[in-house]
mmCIF file of C-alpha atoms and ligand atoms in Angstrom:
data_model
loop_
_atom_site.group_PDB
_atom_site.id
_atom_site.type_symbol
_atom_site.label_atom_id
_atom_site.label_comp_id
_atom_site.label_asym_id
_atom_site.label_seq_id
_atom_site.Cartn_x
_atom_site.Cartn_y
_atom_site.Cartn_z
ATOM 1 C CA MET A 1 54.194 139.213 147.285
ATOM 2 C CA LYS A 2 57.196 138.562 145.065
ATOM 3 C CA LEU A 3 59.789 141.230 144.419
ATOM 4 C CA HIS A 4 61.676 141.609 141.171
ATOM 5 C CA GLU A 5 65.355 140.745 140.980
ATOM 6 C CA TYR A 6 66.355 144.415 140.840
ATOM 7 C CA GLN A 7 64.214 145.255 143.882
ATOM 8 C CA SER A 8 65.590 142.301 145.840
ATOM 9 C CA LYS A 9 69.160 143.250 144.990
ATOM 10 C CA GLN A 10 68.569 146.843 146.119
ATOM 11 C CA LEU A 11 67.420 145.538 149.503
ATOM 12 C CA PHE A 12 70.431 143.219 149.660
ATOM 13 C CA SER A 13 72.735 146.114 148.852
ATOM 14 C CA GLN A 14 71.208 148.173 151.684
ATOM 15 C CA HIS A 15 72.248 145.326 153.976
ATOM 16 C CA GLY A 16 75.857 145.388 152.825
ATOM 17 C CA ILE A 17 75.706 142.612 150.224
ATOM 18 C CA PRO A 18 77.839 143.349 147.140
ATOM 19 C CA ILE A 19 75.831 143.467 143.889
ATOM 20 C CA PRO A 20 76.905 144.313 140.333
ATOM 21 C CA ARG A 21 76.546 147.891 139.099
ATOM 22 C CA GLY A 22 73.526 148.300 136.858
ATOM 23 C CA ARG A 23 70.097 149.809 136.252
ATOM 24 C CA VAL A 24 66.631 148.955 135.004
ATOM 25 C CA ALA A 25 65.648 149.826 131.445
ATOM 26 C CA MET A 26 62.323 149.865 129.633
ATOM 27 C CA THR A 27 63.734 150.332 126.124
ATOM 28 C CA ALA A 28 66.575 148.917 124.057
ATOM 29 C CA ALA A 29 68.056 152.418 123.608
ATOM 30 C CA GLU A 30 68.348 152.803 127.381
ATOM 31 C CA ALA A 31 70.020 149.398 127.571
ATOM 32 C CA ARG A 32 72.611 150.621 125.085
ATOM 33 C CA THR A 33 73.321 153.783 127.108
ATOM 34 C CA ILE A 34 73.624 151.843 130.357
ATOM 35 C CA THR A 35 75.988 149.355 128.734
ATOM 36 C CA GLU A 36 78.183 152.273 127.576
ATOM 37 C CA GLU A 37 78.220 153.608 131.140
ATOM 38 C CA LEU A 38 79.222 150.168 132.408
ATOM 39 C CA GLY A 39 82.231 150.052 130.107
ATOM 40 C CA GLY A 40 80.824 148.193 127.097
ATOM 41 C CA ARG A 41 79.892 144.760 128.444
ATOM 42 C CA ALA A 42 76.657 143.863 130.226
ATOM 43 C CA VAL A 43 74.120 141.175 131.013
ATOM 44 C CA ILE A 44 70.564 141.869 129.877
ATOM 45 C CA LYS A 45 68.125 140.308 132.340
ATOM 46 C CA ALA A 46 64.353 140.001 131.899
ATOM 47 C CA GLN A 47 62.494 141.224 134.997
ATOM 48 C CA VAL A 48 59.516 138.908 135.310
ATOM 49 C CA LEU A 49 58.173 137.316 138.463
ATOM 50 C CA VAL A 50 58.736 133.726 137.359
ATOM 51 C CA GLY A 51 61.673 131.389 137.787
ATOM 52 C CA GLY A 52 63.911 129.880 135.115
ATOM 53 C CA ARG A 53 64.554 133.036 133.135
ATOM 54 C CA GLY A 54 68.026 131.828 132.217
ATOM 55 C CA LYS A 55 66.753 128.613 130.631
ATOM 56 C CA ALA A 56 64.031 130.521 128.789
ATOM 57 C CA GLY A 57 66.590 132.812 127.129
ATOM 58 C CA GLY A 58 65.801 135.816 129.306
ATOM 59 C CA ILE A 59 69.412 136.303 130.488
ATOM 60 C CA ARG A 60 71.805 137.386 127.703
ATOM 61 C CA LEU A 61 75.415 138.446 127.692
ATOM 62 C CA ALA A 62 76.283 141.465 125.530
ATOM 63 C CA GLY A 63 79.857 142.231 124.488
ATOM 64 C CA SER A 64 79.188 145.753 123.214
ATOM 65 C CA PRO A 65 76.587 148.540 123.519
ATOM 66 C CA GLU A 66 75.301 147.676 120.015
ATOM 67 C CA GLU A 67 74.856 144.057 120.964
ATOM 68 C CA ALA A 68 73.176 145.133 124.209
ATOM 69 C CA GLU A 69 70.640 147.116 122.208
ATOM 70 C CA GLU A 70 69.988 144.157 119.920
ATOM 71 C CA LEU A 71 69.632 141.640 122.745
ATOM 72 C CA ALA A 72 67.484 144.067 124.750
ATOM 73 C CA THR A 73 65.114 144.321 121.764
ATOM 74 C CA GLN A 74 64.830 140.530 121.715
ATOM 75 C CA VAL A 75 64.350 140.142 125.462
ATOM 76 C CA LEU A 76 61.799 142.979 125.649
ATOM 77 C CA GLY A 77 59.802 141.177 122.956
ATOM 78 C CA MET A 78 59.710 137.895 124.847
ATOM 79 C CA ARG A 79 57.099 136.188 126.959
ATOM 80 C CA ILE A 80 58.431 133.971 129.727
ATOM 81 C CA LYS A 81 55.949 131.425 131.070
ATOM 82 C CA ASP A 82 53.243 133.613 129.556
ATOM 83 C CA MET A 83 54.435 136.833 131.218
ATOM 84 C CA PRO A 84 55.430 139.605 128.793
ATOM 85 C CA VAL A 85 58.819 141.164 129.572
ATOM 86 C CA ARG A 86 58.282 144.880 130.256
ATOM 87 C CA LYS A 87 61.495 145.705 132.051
ATOM 88 C CA ILE A 88 65.082 144.541 131.865
ATOM 89 C CA LEU A 89 67.947 144.872 134.287
ATOM 90 C CA VAL A 90 71.210 145.873 132.637
ATOM 91 C CA ASP A 91 74.054 144.789 134.909
ATOM 92 C CA GLU A 92 77.803 144.872 134.639
ATOM 93 C CA ALA A 93 78.813 141.425 133.346
ATOM 94 C CA ALA A 94 80.699 139.274 135.820
ATOM 95 C CA GLU A 95 83.344 136.641 135.058
ATOM 96 C CA ILE A 96 82.250 133.635 137.047
ATOM 97 C CA GLN A 97 84.459 131.058 138.725
ATOM 98 C CA THR A 98 81.929 129.353 141.030
ATOM 99 C CA GLU A 99 78.166 129.678 141.536
ATOM 100 C CA ILE A 100 76.925 129.313 145.112
ATOM 101 C CA TYR A 101 73.332 129.028 146.304
ATOM 102 C CA LEU A 102 72.449 130.895 149.501
ATOM 103 C CA GLY A 103 68.911 131.262 150.833
ATOM 104 C CA VAL A 104 66.807 131.761 153.965
ATOM 105 C CA ALA A 105 63.284 130.442 154.491
ATOM 106 C CA ASN A 106 61.131 129.421 157.425
ATOM 107 C CA ASP A 107 61.404 125.825 158.543
ATOM 108 C CA ARG A 108 57.865 125.335 159.777
ATOM 109 C CA ALA A 109 58.576 121.995 161.426
ATOM 110 C CA ALA A 110 61.532 123.422 163.366
ATOM 111 C CA ARG A 111 59.681 126.731 163.882
ATOM 112 C CA VAL A 112 62.744 128.816 163.096
ATOM 113 C CA PRO A 113 64.331 130.213 159.949
ATOM 114 C CA VAL A 114 66.809 127.990 158.161
ATOM 115 C CA MET A 115 69.732 129.150 156.060
ATOM 116 C CA ILE A 116 70.500 126.871 153.137
ATOM 117 C CA ALA A 117 73.691 126.892 151.086
ATOM 118 C CA SER A 118 75.256 124.876 148.304
ATOM 119 C CA VAL A 119 78.377 125.221 146.280
ATOM 120 C CA GLU A 120 76.426 123.729 143.361
ATOM 121 C CA GLY A 121 74.393 126.910 142.880
ATOM 122 C CA GLY A 122 73.174 128.331 139.598
ATOM 123 C CA ILE A 123 70.179 127.426 137.557
ATOM 124 C CA ASP A 124 69.830 123.757 138.545
ATOM 125 C CA ILE A 125 69.627 123.886 142.330
ATOM 126 C CA GLU A 126 66.396 121.831 142.352
ATOM 127 C CA GLU A 127 68.267 119.086 140.517
ATOM 128 C CA VAL A 128 71.056 119.154 143.140
ATOM 129 C CA ALA A 129 68.474 118.900 145.932
ATOM 130 C CA ARG A 130 67.090 115.773 144.270
ATOM 131 C CA LYS A 131 70.272 114.022 143.208
ATOM 132 C CA ASP A 132 72.962 115.177 145.664
ATOM 133 C CA PRO A 133 71.124 116.255 148.807
ATOM 134 C CA GLU A 134 74.373 116.007 150.780
ATOM 135 C CA ARG A 135 75.737 118.867 148.646
ATOM 136 C CA ILE A 136 73.214 121.161 150.333
ATOM 137 C CA VAL A 137 74.044 122.380 153.842
ATOM 138 C CA ARG A 138 71.788 124.017 156.406
ATOM 139 C CA VAL A 139 71.876 125.904 159.679
ATOM 140 C CA TRP A 140 68.870 126.700 161.808
ATOM 141 C CA VAL A 141 68.829 130.233 163.160
ATOM 142 C CA ASP A 142 67.358 131.515 166.405
ATOM 143 C CA PRO A 143 65.517 134.662 165.280
ATOM 144 C CA PHE A 144 66.306 136.412 168.568
ATOM 145 C CA LEU A 145 70.036 135.746 168.347
ATOM 146 C CA GLY A 146 70.316 136.165 164.589
ATOM 147 C CA LEU A 147 72.816 134.303 162.436
ATOM 148 C CA ARG A 148 75.973 133.766 164.499
ATOM 149 C CA GLU A 149 79.371 134.192 162.913
ATOM 150 C CA TYR A 150 80.322 130.578 163.707
ATOM 151 C CA GLN A 151 77.185 129.325 161.941
ATOM 152 C CA ALA A 152 78.102 131.180 158.774
ATOM 153 C CA ARG A 153 81.667 129.856 159.019
ATOM 154 C CA ASN A 154 80.299 126.338 159.466
ATOM 155 C CA LEU A 155 78.392 126.758 156.195
ATOM 156 C CA ALA A 156 81.519 128.067 154.471
ATOM 157 C CA SER A 157 83.637 125.201 155.729
ATOM 158 C CA SER A 158 81.022 122.535 154.892
ATOM 159 C CA MET A 159 80.932 123.929 151.370
ATOM 160 C CA GLU A 160 84.739 123.882 151.275
ATOM 161 C CA LEU A 161 84.959 127.514 150.254
ATOM 162 C CA PRO A 162 88.501 128.865 150.114
ATOM 163 C CA ARG A 163 89.441 129.983 153.617
ATOM 164 C CA GLN A 164 90.214 133.568 152.616
ATOM 165 C CA LEU A 165 86.534 133.999 151.616
ATOM 166 C CA TRP A 166 85.054 132.857 154.923
ATOM 167 C CA SER A 167 84.753 136.208 156.638
ATOM 168 C CA GLU A 168 83.303 137.918 153.545
ATOM 169 C CA PHE A 169 80.907 134.992 153.122
ATOM 170 C CA ALA A 170 79.878 135.341 156.783
ATOM 171 C CA ARG A 171 79.244 139.055 156.264
ATOM 172 C CA ILE A 172 77.030 138.341 153.235
ATOM 173 C CA ALA A 173 75.167 135.518 154.989
ATOM 174 C CA SER A 174 74.520 137.805 157.939
ATOM 175 C CA GLY A 175 73.295 140.572 155.589
ATOM 176 C CA LEU A 176 70.972 138.121 153.888
ATOM 177 C CA PHE A 177 69.562 136.948 157.192
ATOM 178 C CA LYS A 178 69.027 140.558 158.345
ATOM 179 C CA THR A 179 67.260 141.350 155.081
ATOM 180 C CA PHE A 180 64.984 138.335 155.591
ATOM 181 C CA LEU A 181 64.045 139.516 159.108
ATOM 182 C CA ASP A 182 63.830 143.245 158.378
ATOM 183 C CA VAL A 183 61.394 142.959 155.492
ATOM 184 C CA ASP A 184 59.357 140.067 156.968
ATOM 185 C CA ALA A 185 60.182 137.790 154.052
ATOM 186 C CA THR A 186 59.114 134.181 153.658
ATOM 187 C CA LEU A 187 62.059 133.657 151.282
ATOM 188 C CA ALA A 188 65.282 135.580 150.633
ATOM 189 C CA GLU A 189 67.591 133.964 148.135
ATOM 190 C CA ILE A 190 70.804 134.678 146.236
ATOM 191 C CA ASN A 191 71.287 132.267 143.343
ATOM 192 C CA PRO A 192 73.942 132.548 142.223
ATOM 193 C CA LEU A 193 76.239 134.161 144.725
ATOM 194 C CA VAL A 194 79.369 133.964 142.603
ATOM 195 C CA ILE A 195 83.069 133.866 143.180
ATOM 196 C CA THR A 196 84.402 136.029 140.353
ATOM 197 C CA HIS A 197 87.592 135.305 138.444
ATOM 198 C CA THR A 198 89.336 137.824 140.713
ATOM 199 C CA GLY A 199 88.102 135.982 143.805
ATOM 200 C CA GLN A 200 85.366 138.408 144.917
ATOM 201 C CA LEU A 201 81.934 137.357 146.153
ATOM 202 C CA LEU A 202 79.054 139.011 144.281
ATOM 203 C CA ALA A 203 75.270 138.500 144.408
ATOM 204 C CA LEU A 204 74.295 138.081 140.736
ATOM 205 C CA ASP A 205 70.642 137.184 141.214
ATOM 206 C CA GLY A 206 68.169 137.972 143.981
ATOM 207 C CA LYS A 207 64.733 136.785 144.944
ATOM 208 C CA ILE A 208 62.589 137.929 147.852
ATOM 209 C CA ILE A 209 59.056 136.868 148.682
ATOM 210 C CA LEU A 210 57.383 139.083 151.274
ATOM 211 C CA ASP A 211 54.841 137.824 153.771
ATOM 212 C CA ASP A 212 51.577 139.475 152.694
ATOM 213 C CA ASN A 213 50.314 139.385 156.267
ATOM 214 C CA ALA A 214 53.185 141.619 157.369
ATOM 215 C CA LEU A 215 52.984 144.116 154.505
ATOM 216 C CA TYR A 216 51.080 146.607 156.656
ATOM 217 C CA ARG A 217 54.322 147.078 158.572
ATOM 218 C CA HIS A 218 56.180 148.035 155.394
ATOM 219 C CA PRO A 219 54.281 150.658 153.401
ATOM 220 C CA GLY A 220 57.431 151.403 151.386
ATOM 221 C CA LEU A 221 57.741 147.780 150.298
ATOM 222 C CA ALA A 222 54.030 147.419 149.569
ATOM 223 C CA ASP A 223 54.526 150.203 146.997
ATOM 224 C CA MET A 224 57.015 147.977 145.187
ATOM 225 C CA ARG A 225 54.145 145.750 144.088
ATOM 226 C CA ASP A 226 54.178 145.377 140.332
ATOM 227 C CA VAL A 227 50.487 145.267 139.445
ATOM 228 C CA ASP A 228 51.313 144.535 135.802
ATOM 229 C CA GLU A 229 52.635 141.155 136.895
ATOM 230 C CA GLU A 230 49.489 139.988 138.677
ATOM 231 C CA ALA A 231 46.484 138.222 137.252
ATOM 232 C CA ALA A 232 43.648 140.779 136.944
ATOM 233 C CA SER A 233 41.429 138.484 139.003
ATOM 234 C CA GLU A 234 43.874 138.458 141.932
ATOM 235 C CA ARG A 235 44.115 142.254 141.793
ATOM 236 C CA GLU A 236 40.322 142.545 141.951
ATOM 237 C CA ALA A 237 40.161 140.069 144.821
ATOM 238 C CA ARG A 238 42.640 142.087 146.861
ATOM 239 C CA LYS A 239 40.583 145.226 146.275
ATOM 240 C CA TYR A 240 37.548 143.586 147.882
ATOM 241 C CA GLY A 241 39.498 141.866 150.654
ATOM 242 C CA LEU A 242 38.856 138.380 149.255
ATOM 243 C CA SER A 243 41.377 135.547 149.445
ATOM 244 C CA TYR A 244 41.465 134.150 145.924
ATOM 245 C CA VAL A 245 43.869 131.737 144.280
ATOM 246 C CA LYS A 246 43.271 130.708 140.676
ATOM 247 C CA LEU A 247 43.684 127.006 139.951
ATOM 248 C CA ASP A 248 43.444 124.865 136.825
ATOM 249 C CA GLY A 249 40.101 123.084 137.277
ATOM 250 C CA ASP A 250 36.618 123.931 135.984
ATOM 251 C CA ILE A 251 34.445 124.108 139.103
ATOM 252 C CA GLY A 252 34.394 127.590 140.577
ATOM 253 C CA CYS A 253 34.187 127.689 144.364
ATOM 254 C CA MET A 254 32.906 130.399 146.626
ATOM 255 C CA VAL A 255 33.037 129.624 150.307
ATOM 256 C CA ASN A 256 33.090 131.564 153.541
ATOM 257 C CA GLY A 257 36.044 130.635 155.718
ATOM 258 C CA ALA A 258 39.450 129.343 154.616
ATOM 259 C CA GLY A 259 39.067 125.977 156.335
ATOM 260 C CA LEU A 260 35.643 125.379 154.839
ATOM 261 C CA ALA A 261 36.979 126.463 151.443
ATOM 262 C CA MET A 262 39.710 123.841 151.622
ATOM 263 C CA ALA A 263 37.270 121.174 152.825
ATOM 264 C CA THR A 264 34.983 122.059 149.906
ATOM 265 C CA MET A 265 37.828 121.643 147.433
ATOM 266 C CA ASP A 266 38.706 118.290 149.013
ATOM 267 C CA VAL A 267 35.129 117.068 148.635
ATOM 268 C CA ILE A 268 35.051 118.145 144.974
ATOM 269 C CA LYS A 269 38.336 116.367 144.294
ATOM 270 C CA SER A 270 37.315 113.223 146.168
ATOM 271 C CA MET A 271 34.326 112.999 143.834
ATOM 272 C CA GLY A 272 36.450 113.315 140.717
ATOM 273 C CA GLY A 273 36.015 117.040 140.084
ATOM 274 C CA GLU A 274 38.667 119.755 139.826
ATOM 275 C CA PRO A 275 38.267 123.120 141.581
ATOM 276 C CA ALA A 276 38.915 126.199 139.422
ATOM 277 C CA ASN A 277 39.937 128.297 142.384
ATOM 278 C CA PHE A 278 40.201 128.792 146.092
ATOM 279 C CA LEU A 279 38.016 131.643 147.269
ATOM 280 C CA ASP A 280 37.282 132.696 150.798
ATOM 281 C CA VAL A 281 34.726 135.517 151.018
ATOM 282 C CA GLY A 282 35.400 135.820 154.731
ATOM 283 C CA GLY A 283 33.012 136.249 157.601
ATOM 284 C CA GLY A 284 30.195 138.779 157.472
ATOM 285 C CA ALA A 285 30.311 138.797 153.677
ATOM 286 C CA ALA A 286 28.082 141.645 152.553
ATOM 287 C CA ALA A 287 26.087 141.491 149.335
ATOM 288 C CA GLU A 288 28.541 143.519 147.295
ATOM 289 C CA LYS A 289 31.498 141.387 148.398
ATOM 290 C CA VAL A 290 29.645 138.252 147.324
ATOM 291 C CA ALA A 291 28.847 139.966 144.039
ATOM 292 C CA ALA A 292 32.522 140.858 143.482
ATOM 293 C CA ALA A 293 33.538 137.281 144.304
ATOM 294 C CA LEU A 294 31.088 135.877 141.750
ATOM 295 C CA GLN A 295 32.293 138.279 139.086
ATOM 296 C CA ILE A 296 35.861 137.152 139.711
ATOM 297 C CA ILE A 297 34.953 133.471 139.456
ATOM 298 C CA LEU A 298 32.958 134.089 136.282
ATOM 299 C CA SER A 299 35.833 135.988 134.692
ATOM 300 C CA ASP A 300 37.762 132.678 134.558
ATOM 301 C CA GLU A 301 36.755 131.176 131.235
ATOM 302 C CA ASN A 302 37.604 127.623 132.377
ATOM 303 C CA VAL A 303 34.756 127.725 134.877
ATOM 304 C CA ARG A 304 31.885 125.413 133.802
ATOM 305 C CA SER A 305 29.892 125.371 137.024
ATOM 306 C CA ILE A 306 29.992 127.116 140.378
ATOM 307 C CA LEU A 307 29.594 125.709 143.851
ATOM 308 C CA LEU A 308 28.723 128.105 146.637
ATOM 309 C CA ASN A 309 29.138 126.737 150.094
ATOM 310 C CA ILE A 310 28.051 129.194 152.763
ATOM 311 C CA PHE A 311 27.855 128.518 156.438
ATOM 312 C CA GLY A 312 25.881 131.373 157.900
ATOM 313 C CA GLY A 313 27.294 132.311 161.259
ATOM 314 C CA ILE A 314 28.219 135.965 161.175
ATOM 315 C CA THR A 315 27.332 135.950 157.492
ATOM 316 C CA ARG A 316 23.535 135.907 157.212
ATOM 317 C CA CYS A 317 22.197 133.577 154.533
ATOM 318 C CA ASP A 318 19.578 136.063 153.283
ATOM 319 C CA GLU A 319 22.320 138.653 152.816
ATOM 320 C CA VAL A 320 24.355 136.152 150.802
ATOM 321 C CA ALA A 321 21.315 135.228 148.710
ATOM 322 C CA ARG A 322 20.741 138.890 147.871
ATOM 323 C CA GLY A 323 24.445 139.217 146.976
ATOM 324 C CA ILE A 324 24.142 136.335 144.561
ATOM 325 C CA LEU A 325 21.134 137.893 142.831
ATOM 326 C CA MET A 326 22.883 141.247 142.672
ATOM 327 C CA ALA A 327 25.958 139.628 141.126
ATOM 328 C CA LEU A 328 23.891 137.838 138.532
ATOM 329 C CA GLU A 329 22.593 141.096 137.139
ATOM 330 C CA GLY A 330 24.780 141.750 134.142
ATOM 331 C CA VAL A 331 26.934 138.615 134.091
ATOM 332 C CA ARG A 332 26.737 135.567 131.880
ATOM 333 C CA ARG A 333 24.179 133.216 133.417
ATOM 334 C CA GLU A 334 24.876 130.209 131.252
ATOM 335 C CA VAL A 335 27.230 128.904 133.922
ATOM 336 C CA PRO A 336 25.168 126.653 136.197
ATOM 337 C CA MET A 337 25.321 127.283 139.893
ATOM 338 C CA VAL A 338 24.682 125.097 142.905
ATOM 339 C CA ILE A 339 24.256 126.594 146.323
ATOM 340 C CA ARG A 340 24.544 125.085 149.748
ATOM 341 C CA LEU A 341 23.344 127.509 152.375
ATOM 342 C CA VAL A 342 23.077 126.645 156.050
ATOM 343 C CA GLY A 343 22.972 128.619 159.286
ATOM 344 C CA THR A 344 21.588 131.999 160.291
ATOM 345 C CA ASN A 345 18.449 132.962 158.296
ATOM 346 C CA GLU A 346 18.820 129.949 156.037
ATOM 347 C CA GLU A 347 15.086 129.602 155.373
ATOM 348 C CA GLU A 348 14.861 133.163 154.168
ATOM 349 C CA GLY A 349 17.987 132.801 152.054
ATOM 350 C CA ARG A 350 16.703 129.646 150.363
ATOM 351 C CA LYS A 351 13.380 131.298 149.643
ATOM 352 C CA ILE A 352 15.060 134.241 147.926
ATOM 353 C CA LEU A 353 17.083 131.838 145.762
ATOM 354 C CA ALA A 354 14.130 129.555 144.970
ATOM 355 C CA GLU A 355 12.145 132.551 143.767
ATOM 356 C CA ALA A 356 14.998 133.312 141.353
ATOM 357 C CA ASP A 357 15.145 129.680 140.129
ATOM 358 C CA LEU A 358 18.526 128.953 141.675
ATOM 359 C CA PRO A 359 19.016 125.390 142.947
ATOM 360 C CA THR A 360 20.071 124.760 146.526
ATOM 361 C CA ALA A 361 21.460 121.508 147.881
ATOM 362 C CA ALA A 362 20.779 119.879 151.217
ATOM 363 C CA SER A 363 24.333 118.760 151.935
ATOM 364 C CA LEU A 364 27.867 119.538 150.779
ATOM 365 C CA ASN A 365 28.181 116.093 149.191
ATOM 366 C CA GLU A 366 25.010 116.618 147.219
ATOM 367 C CA ALA A 367 26.096 120.116 146.199
ATOM 368 C CA ALA A 368 29.476 118.829 144.985
ATOM 369 C CA ARG A 369 27.828 116.009 143.033
ATOM 370 C CA MET A 370 25.426 118.467 141.388
ATOM 371 C CA ALA A 371 28.198 120.929 140.531
ATOM 372 C CA ILE A 372 30.353 118.202 138.982
ATOM 373 C CA ALA A 373 27.436 116.854 136.966
ATOM 374 C CA ALA A 374 26.510 120.356 135.807
ATOM 375 C CA SER A 375 30.080 121.054 134.692
ATOM 376 C CA ARG A 376 30.046 117.943 132.519
ATOM 377 C CA VAL A 377 26.681 118.660 130.937
ATOM 378 C CA GLU A 378 27.972 122.077 129.923
ATOM 379 C CA ALA A 379 31.179 120.549 128.552
ATOM 380 C CA VAL A 380 29.246 118.271 126.213
ATOM 381 C CA GLY A 381 26.650 120.837 125.221
HETATM 382 P P1 GDP B 1 67.526 132.822 136.657
HETATM 383 O O1 GDP B 1 67.721 131.839 135.544
HETATM 384 O O2 GDP B 1 66.178 133.457 136.580
HETATM 385 O O3 GDP B 1 67.794 132.233 138.008
HETATM 386 O O4 GDP B 1 68.573 134.027 136.429
HETATM 387 P P2 GDP B 1 70.063 134.300 137.019
HETATM 388 O O5 GDP B 1 70.224 135.738 137.250
HETATM 389 O O6 GDP B 1 70.359 133.400 138.178
HETATM 390 O O7 GDP B 1 71.006 133.900 135.814
HETATM 391 C C1 GDP B 1 71.064 132.579 135.319
HETATM 392 C C2 GDP B 1 72.480 132.210 134.988
HETATM 393 O O8 GDP B 1 73.011 133.115 134.040
HETATM 394 C C3 GDP B 1 73.425 132.289 136.182
HETATM 395 O O9 GDP B 1 73.397 131.124 136.954
HETATM 396 C C4 GDP B 1 74.752 132.506 135.491
HETATM 397 O O10 GDP B 1 75.304 131.258 135.075
HETATM 398 C C5 GDP B 1 74.395 133.303 134.248
HETATM 399 N N1 GDP B 1 74.701 134.716 134.486
HETATM 400 C C6 GDP B 1 73.943 135.647 135.108
HETATM 401 N N2 GDP B 1 74.606 136.829 135.185
HETATM 402 C C7 GDP B 1 75.823 136.632 134.597
HETATM 403 C C8 GDP B 1 76.986 137.455 134.371
HETATM 404 O O11 GDP B 1 77.047 138.628 134.743
HETATM 405 N N3 GDP B 1 78.010 136.872 133.713
HETATM 406 C C9 GDP B 1 77.990 135.571 133.295
HETATM 407 N N4 GDP B 1 79.044 135.073 132.665
HETATM 408 N N5 GDP B 1 76.928 134.779 133.497
HETATM 409 C C10 GDP B 1 75.865 135.283 134.141
HETATM 410 MN MN1 MN B 2 68.985 132.612 139.612
#
């Protein structure tokens, strides 16, 4: 789950990281009032859960409350990477000398968190990583010891920060690491952490991604979820406890088990098809869960055929078959469907489907071939 910039910065601030004064606004009039409160100059920042807002024109500098109102009107009318801007953050404008990148993520290979820093921060950090990888410095952090002061100082010295900023930088780095641990984040990032013209460090932007599997430990953070920013299909999937990720292809997939779901997608791709989604209905999928899953797949208008791959262990095949029939009541049936059903009660499941004129396949390869062929027939017709 991604947090907005303003939410991330609030969490940073609670961990002692300096952030600009400012507030969230929903209207241009509010933006004007906030800018007056801030002394007449402000940055207007679109709050959308996608990167590259700056490049898209979603970060604007206003020199007066009137200008703030005007720019806020523009930004609130924008769509950034297809997401409408509903909220803006109005922050005190900073005068920037240097933009630093500072982030923490898990290094899965090293099995510990890694703190990453670069003095070439700002909006083009990906470019720096590609062209000047030596300009990016890292320290690996033992989660039980936390970030040690000397590690933070090593980062500061490798980046050649002015010496008088080292202890403040170490304090901020330590606050960022604590934030990362406290909220069970998979990413906590400040980009840019700026040195202002008066030589102060200030976190101008913030990004936190929370680990969904740890959200149950943080009811307060789970409430920060911005449902407006999610695809409706992903919202529905969460409601029914389904793991669903929308993709760009045209073959809808419904599978029980994450590993089998990935294997199914691999088989489709190896045969020249493109999966429209990842969907794991989980073990013991009851009829209504299967029905919800089908509805979600069918709500994606790119879907031209559907492949169901069910291995009946805990999930009984007859139960799944009934779920499919239930789901088909009241949804568009012009999307062809191929079903591979093996395991517990498979005979009974197949019989139920055959009676309803739904094709079953003997193997996964055959099912994938049929689903791909069906998607192409539809595309022509
Ligand atoms: P992002 O593009 O979504 O990463 O948004 P950021 O909040 O990082 O802003 C992008 C860029 O806008 C920063 O790298 C800065 O160069 C600039 N920027 C953001 N806030 C301010 C500010 O208060 N003053 C000035 N002068 N520039 C800012
Ligand atoms: Mn940024």
